[in-house]
Short mmCIF file of C-alpha atoms in Angstrom, two decimals:
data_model
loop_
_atom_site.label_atom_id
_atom_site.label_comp_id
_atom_site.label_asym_id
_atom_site.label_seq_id
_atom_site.Cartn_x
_atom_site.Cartn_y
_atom_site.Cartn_z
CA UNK A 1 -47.51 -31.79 43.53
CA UNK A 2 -47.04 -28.52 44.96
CA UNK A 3 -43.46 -26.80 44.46
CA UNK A 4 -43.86 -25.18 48.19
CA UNK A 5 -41.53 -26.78 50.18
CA UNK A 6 -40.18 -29.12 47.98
CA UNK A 7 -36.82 -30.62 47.94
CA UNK A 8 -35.92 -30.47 44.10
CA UNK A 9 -32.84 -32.67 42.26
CA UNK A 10 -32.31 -30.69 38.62
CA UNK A 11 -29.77 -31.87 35.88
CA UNK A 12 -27.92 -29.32 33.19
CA UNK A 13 -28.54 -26.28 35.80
CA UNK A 14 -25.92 -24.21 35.36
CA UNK A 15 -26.92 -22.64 32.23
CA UNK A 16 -30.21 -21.96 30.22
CA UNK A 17 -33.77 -23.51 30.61
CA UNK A 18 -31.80 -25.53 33.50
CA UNK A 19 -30.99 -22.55 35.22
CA UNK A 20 -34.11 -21.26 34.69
CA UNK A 21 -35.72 -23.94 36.31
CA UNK A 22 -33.74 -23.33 39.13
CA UNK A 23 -34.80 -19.90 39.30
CA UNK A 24 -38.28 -20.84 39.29
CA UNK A 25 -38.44 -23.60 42.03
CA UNK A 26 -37.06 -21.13 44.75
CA UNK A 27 -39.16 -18.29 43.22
CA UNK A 28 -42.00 -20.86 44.00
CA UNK A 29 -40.88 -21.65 47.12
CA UNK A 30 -38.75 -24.98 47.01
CA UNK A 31 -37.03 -25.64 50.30
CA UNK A 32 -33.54 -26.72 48.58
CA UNK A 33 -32.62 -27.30 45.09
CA UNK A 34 -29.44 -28.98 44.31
CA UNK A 35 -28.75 -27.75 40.83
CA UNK A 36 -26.30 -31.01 39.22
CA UNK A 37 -24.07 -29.80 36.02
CA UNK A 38 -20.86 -30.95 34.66
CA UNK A 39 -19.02 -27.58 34.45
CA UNK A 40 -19.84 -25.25 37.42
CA UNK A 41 -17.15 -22.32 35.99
CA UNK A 42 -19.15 -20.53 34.20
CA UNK A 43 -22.81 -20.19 36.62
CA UNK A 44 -25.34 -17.81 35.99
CA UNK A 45 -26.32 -15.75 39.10
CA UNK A 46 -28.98 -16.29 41.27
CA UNK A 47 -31.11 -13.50 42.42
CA UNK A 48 -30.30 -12.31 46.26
CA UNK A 49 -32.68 -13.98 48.89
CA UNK A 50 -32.60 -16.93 46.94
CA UNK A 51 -29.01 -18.62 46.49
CA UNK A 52 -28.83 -19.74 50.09
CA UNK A 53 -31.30 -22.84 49.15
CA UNK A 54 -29.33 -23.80 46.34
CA UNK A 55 -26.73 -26.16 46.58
CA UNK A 56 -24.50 -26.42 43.47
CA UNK A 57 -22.92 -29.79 42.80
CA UNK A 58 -20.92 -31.32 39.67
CA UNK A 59 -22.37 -34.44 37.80
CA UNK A 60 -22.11 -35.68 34.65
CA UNK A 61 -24.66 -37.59 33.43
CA UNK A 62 -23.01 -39.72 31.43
CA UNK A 63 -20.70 -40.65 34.58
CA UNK A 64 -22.26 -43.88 36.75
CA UNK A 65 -19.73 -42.67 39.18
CA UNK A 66 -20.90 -39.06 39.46
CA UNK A 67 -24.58 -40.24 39.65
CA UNK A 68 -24.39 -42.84 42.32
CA UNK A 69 -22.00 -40.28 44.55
CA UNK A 70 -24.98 -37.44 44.23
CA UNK A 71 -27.76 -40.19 44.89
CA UNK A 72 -26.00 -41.15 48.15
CA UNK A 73 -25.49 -37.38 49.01
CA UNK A 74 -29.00 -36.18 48.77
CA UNK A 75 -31.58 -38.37 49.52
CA UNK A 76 -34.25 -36.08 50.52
CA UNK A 77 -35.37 -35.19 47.17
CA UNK A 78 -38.60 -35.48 46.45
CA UNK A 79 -38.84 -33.87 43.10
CA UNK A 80 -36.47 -34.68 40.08
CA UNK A 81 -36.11 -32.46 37.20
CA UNK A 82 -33.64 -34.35 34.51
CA UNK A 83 -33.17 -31.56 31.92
CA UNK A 84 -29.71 -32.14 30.60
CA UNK A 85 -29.37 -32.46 26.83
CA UNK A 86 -27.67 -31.42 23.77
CA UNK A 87 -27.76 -31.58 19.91
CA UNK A 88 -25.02 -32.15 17.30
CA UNK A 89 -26.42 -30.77 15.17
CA UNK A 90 -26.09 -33.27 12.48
CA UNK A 91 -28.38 -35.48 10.25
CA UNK A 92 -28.68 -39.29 10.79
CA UNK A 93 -26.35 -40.15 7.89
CA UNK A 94 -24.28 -36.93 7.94
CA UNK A 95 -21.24 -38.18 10.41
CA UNK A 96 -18.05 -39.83 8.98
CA UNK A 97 -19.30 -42.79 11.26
CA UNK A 98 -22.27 -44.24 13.16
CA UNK A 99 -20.38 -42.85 15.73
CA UNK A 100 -21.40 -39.40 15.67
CA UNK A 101 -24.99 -40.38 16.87
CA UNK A 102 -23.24 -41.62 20.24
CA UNK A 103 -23.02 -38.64 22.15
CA UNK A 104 -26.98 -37.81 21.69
CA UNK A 105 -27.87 -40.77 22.82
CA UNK A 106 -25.09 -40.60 25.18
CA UNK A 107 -26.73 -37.97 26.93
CA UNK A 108 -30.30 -37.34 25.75
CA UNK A 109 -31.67 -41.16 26.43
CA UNK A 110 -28.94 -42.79 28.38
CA UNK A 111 -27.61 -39.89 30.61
CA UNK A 112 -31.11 -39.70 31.37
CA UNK A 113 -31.90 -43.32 32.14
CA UNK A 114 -29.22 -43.38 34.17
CA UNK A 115 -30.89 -40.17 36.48
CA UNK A 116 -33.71 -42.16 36.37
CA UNK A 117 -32.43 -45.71 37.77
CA UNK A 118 -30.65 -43.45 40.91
CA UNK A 119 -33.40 -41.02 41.79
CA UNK A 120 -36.20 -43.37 41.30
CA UNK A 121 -35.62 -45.31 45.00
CA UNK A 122 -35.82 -41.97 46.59
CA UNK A 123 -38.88 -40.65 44.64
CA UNK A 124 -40.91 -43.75 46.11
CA UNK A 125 -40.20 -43.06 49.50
CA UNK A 126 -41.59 -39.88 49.40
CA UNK A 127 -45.22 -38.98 48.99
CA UNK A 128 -46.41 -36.66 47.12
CA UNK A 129 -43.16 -37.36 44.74
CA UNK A 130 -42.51 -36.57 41.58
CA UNK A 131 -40.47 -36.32 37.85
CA UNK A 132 -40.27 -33.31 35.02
CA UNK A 133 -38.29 -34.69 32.58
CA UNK A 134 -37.57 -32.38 29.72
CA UNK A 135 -37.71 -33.71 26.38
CA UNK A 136 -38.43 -31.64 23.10
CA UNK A 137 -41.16 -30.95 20.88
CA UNK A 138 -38.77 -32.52 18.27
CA UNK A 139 -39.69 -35.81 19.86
CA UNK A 140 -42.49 -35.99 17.50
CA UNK A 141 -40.75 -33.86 14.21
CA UNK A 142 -38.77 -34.98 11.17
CA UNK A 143 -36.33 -32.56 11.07
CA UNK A 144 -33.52 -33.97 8.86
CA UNK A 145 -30.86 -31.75 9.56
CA UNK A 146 -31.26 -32.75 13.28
CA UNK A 147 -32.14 -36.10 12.49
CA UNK A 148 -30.26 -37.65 15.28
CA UNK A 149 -31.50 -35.24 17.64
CA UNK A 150 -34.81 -35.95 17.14
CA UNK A 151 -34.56 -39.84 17.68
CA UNK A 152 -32.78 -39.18 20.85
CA UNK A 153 -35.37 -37.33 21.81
CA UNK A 154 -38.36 -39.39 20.52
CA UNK A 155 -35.97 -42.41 22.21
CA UNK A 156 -36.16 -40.14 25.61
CA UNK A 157 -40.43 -39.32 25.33
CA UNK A 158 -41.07 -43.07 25.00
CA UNK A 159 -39.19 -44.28 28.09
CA UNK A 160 -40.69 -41.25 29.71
CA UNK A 161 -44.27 -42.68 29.26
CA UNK A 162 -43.00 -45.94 29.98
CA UNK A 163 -41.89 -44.72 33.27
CA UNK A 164 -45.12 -43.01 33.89
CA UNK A 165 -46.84 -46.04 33.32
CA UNK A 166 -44.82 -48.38 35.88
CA UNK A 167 -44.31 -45.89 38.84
CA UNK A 168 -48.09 -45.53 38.24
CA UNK A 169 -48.65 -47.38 41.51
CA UNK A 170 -46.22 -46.15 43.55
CA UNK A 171 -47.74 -42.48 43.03
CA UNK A 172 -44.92 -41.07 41.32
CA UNK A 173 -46.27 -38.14 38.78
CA UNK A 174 -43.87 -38.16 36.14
CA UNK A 175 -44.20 -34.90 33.80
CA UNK A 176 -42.64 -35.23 30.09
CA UNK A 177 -42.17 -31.16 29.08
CA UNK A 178 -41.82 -30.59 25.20
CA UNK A 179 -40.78 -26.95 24.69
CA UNK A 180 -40.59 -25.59 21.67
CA UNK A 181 -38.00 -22.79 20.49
CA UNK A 182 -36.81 -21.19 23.84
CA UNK A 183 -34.05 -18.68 23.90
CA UNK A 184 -30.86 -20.63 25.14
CA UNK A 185 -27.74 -20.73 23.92
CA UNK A 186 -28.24 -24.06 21.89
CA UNK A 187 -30.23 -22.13 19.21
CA UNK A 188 -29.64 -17.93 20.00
CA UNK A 189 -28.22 -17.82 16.18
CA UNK A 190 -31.38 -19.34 14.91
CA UNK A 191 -33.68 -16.46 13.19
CA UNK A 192 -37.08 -17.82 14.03
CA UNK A 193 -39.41 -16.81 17.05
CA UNK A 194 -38.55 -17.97 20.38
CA UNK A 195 -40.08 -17.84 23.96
CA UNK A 196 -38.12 -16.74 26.99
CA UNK A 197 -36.73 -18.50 29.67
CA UNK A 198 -39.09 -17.50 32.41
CA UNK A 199 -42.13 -18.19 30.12
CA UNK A 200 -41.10 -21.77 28.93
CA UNK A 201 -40.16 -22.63 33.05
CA UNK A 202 -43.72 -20.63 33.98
CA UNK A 203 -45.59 -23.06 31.30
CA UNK A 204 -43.68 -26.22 32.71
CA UNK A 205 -43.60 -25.71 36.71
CA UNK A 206 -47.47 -24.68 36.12
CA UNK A 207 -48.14 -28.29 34.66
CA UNK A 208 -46.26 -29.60 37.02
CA UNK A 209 -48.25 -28.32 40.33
CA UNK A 210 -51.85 -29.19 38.19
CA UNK A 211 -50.56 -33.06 37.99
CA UNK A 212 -50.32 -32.96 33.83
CA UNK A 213 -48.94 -36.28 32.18
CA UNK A 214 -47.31 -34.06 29.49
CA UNK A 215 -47.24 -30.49 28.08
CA UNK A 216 -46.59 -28.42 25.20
CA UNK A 217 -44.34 -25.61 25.86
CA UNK A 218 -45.25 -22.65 23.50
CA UNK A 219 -47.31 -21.69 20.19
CA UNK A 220 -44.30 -23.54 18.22
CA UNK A 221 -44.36 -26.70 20.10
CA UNK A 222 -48.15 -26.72 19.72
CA UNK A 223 -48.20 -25.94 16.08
CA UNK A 224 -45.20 -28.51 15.21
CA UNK A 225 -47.43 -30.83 17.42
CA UNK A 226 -50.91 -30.06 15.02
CA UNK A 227 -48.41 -30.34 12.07
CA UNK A 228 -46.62 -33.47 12.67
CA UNK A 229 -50.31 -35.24 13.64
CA UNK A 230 -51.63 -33.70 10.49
CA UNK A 231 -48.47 -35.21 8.18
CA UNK A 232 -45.72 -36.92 10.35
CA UNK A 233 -43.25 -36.42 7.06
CA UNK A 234 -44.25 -32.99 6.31
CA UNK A 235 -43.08 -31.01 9.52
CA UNK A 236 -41.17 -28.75 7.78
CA UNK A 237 -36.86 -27.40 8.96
CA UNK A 238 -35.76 -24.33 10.41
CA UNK A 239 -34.46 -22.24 7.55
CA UNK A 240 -31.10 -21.96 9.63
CA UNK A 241 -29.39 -24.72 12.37
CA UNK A 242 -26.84 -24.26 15.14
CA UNK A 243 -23.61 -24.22 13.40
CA UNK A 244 -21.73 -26.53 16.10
CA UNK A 245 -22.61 -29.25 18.53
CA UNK A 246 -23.97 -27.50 22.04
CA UNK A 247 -24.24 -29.52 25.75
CA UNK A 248 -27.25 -27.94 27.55
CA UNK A 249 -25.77 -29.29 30.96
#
């Protein structure tokens, strides 16, 4: 699918890899891009000659009611870009309750499925059509002290190729991204290497336009990829971790 001229749908755009996205859709040429987040105070600025195609609006994925309201608004999309995410930063038995898992799932597998089941309709009507969803290259890792991360995410990359797989038919290209260590806010006071912004969107929006199934966003995603196939329980934790819980959206 070629970005030129597209109508783009992108969740968690206010801030990071989101907002990068943004940025690179318009830079590419997308006709309009309305950029969905939960909390629109705090925006990063779009370049001049560019903001005019961007409509901001406020969702929350985990709200049914903010979902269905933007589905009904905008129903010329014909590209979907569910990005919105966020770790606790927290290993699987490390909460005071099972319920400290909730709001990964909450957001990372549900908030998505929920994009999914309103966007979907709209996708098939239009041809060409089609879905990045961004997942992480933790999908496939062990990483124990982001254990519940990581199963939100691997929960996210199956019904991802599941999706693929049934809107198959309907000519749908859905593209899973799995970017490694990007520079965002969710892991700035992590001291290992990390990729920009603009390269990680670059690597992703190229897939996208070549009609890839799935990509690997950066040496570290590709490495943690070679290690985890190598020895799934040997992919080995960041020497440091986010200190607090972070929303991406």
């Amino acid at each position: 699918m070629k970005i030129d001229r597209s109508t783009a749908i992108v969740t968690g755009a206010a801030r990071g890899l989101g907002h990068g996205i943004v940025r690179g859709l318009l830079r590419r040429g997308a006709r309009r891009v309305y950029a969905l987040d939960r909390d629109l105070a705090d925006i990063e600025p779009i370049e001049t000659g560019l903001a005019s195609r961007c409509v901001w609006v406020t969702c929350d994925v985990t709200s049914q009611e903010d979902i269905d309201r933007v589905a009904a608004r905008f129903g010329d999309a014909d590209l979907l870009v569910s990005n919105a995410g966020m770790s606790a930063c927290q290993g699987l038995l490390a909460g005071a309750s099972i319920d400290a898992a909730a709001p990964e799932i909450e957001v990372n597998y549900l908030g998505a499925l929920r994009v999914f089941r309103a966007f979907v309709p709209m996708l098939r009507q239009h041809r060409p059509s089609a879905m990045l969803v961004v997942v992480s290259s933790l999908a496939r890792a062990a990483i124990p002290d982001l254990g519940s991360y990581c199963v939100s995410k691997a929960a996210l990359l199956k019904a991802v190729e599941i999706l693929r797989a049934e809107l198959a038919p309907s000519g749908v290209h859905v593209l899973a991204a799995l970017p490694g260590a990007v520079d965002t806010a969710m892991i700035r006071n992590l001291s290992i290497p990390k990729m920009t912004v603009d390269e990680a969107v670059a690597i992703m929006l190229d897939a996208l336009e070549a009609g890839d199934a799935e990509v690997l966003v950066g040496d570290e995603a590709v490495q943690a990829e070679r290690a985890y196939r190598h020895d799934p329980a040997g992919v080995p934790a960041p020497r440091d971790r986010p200190s607090r819980a972070r929303r991406v959206d």
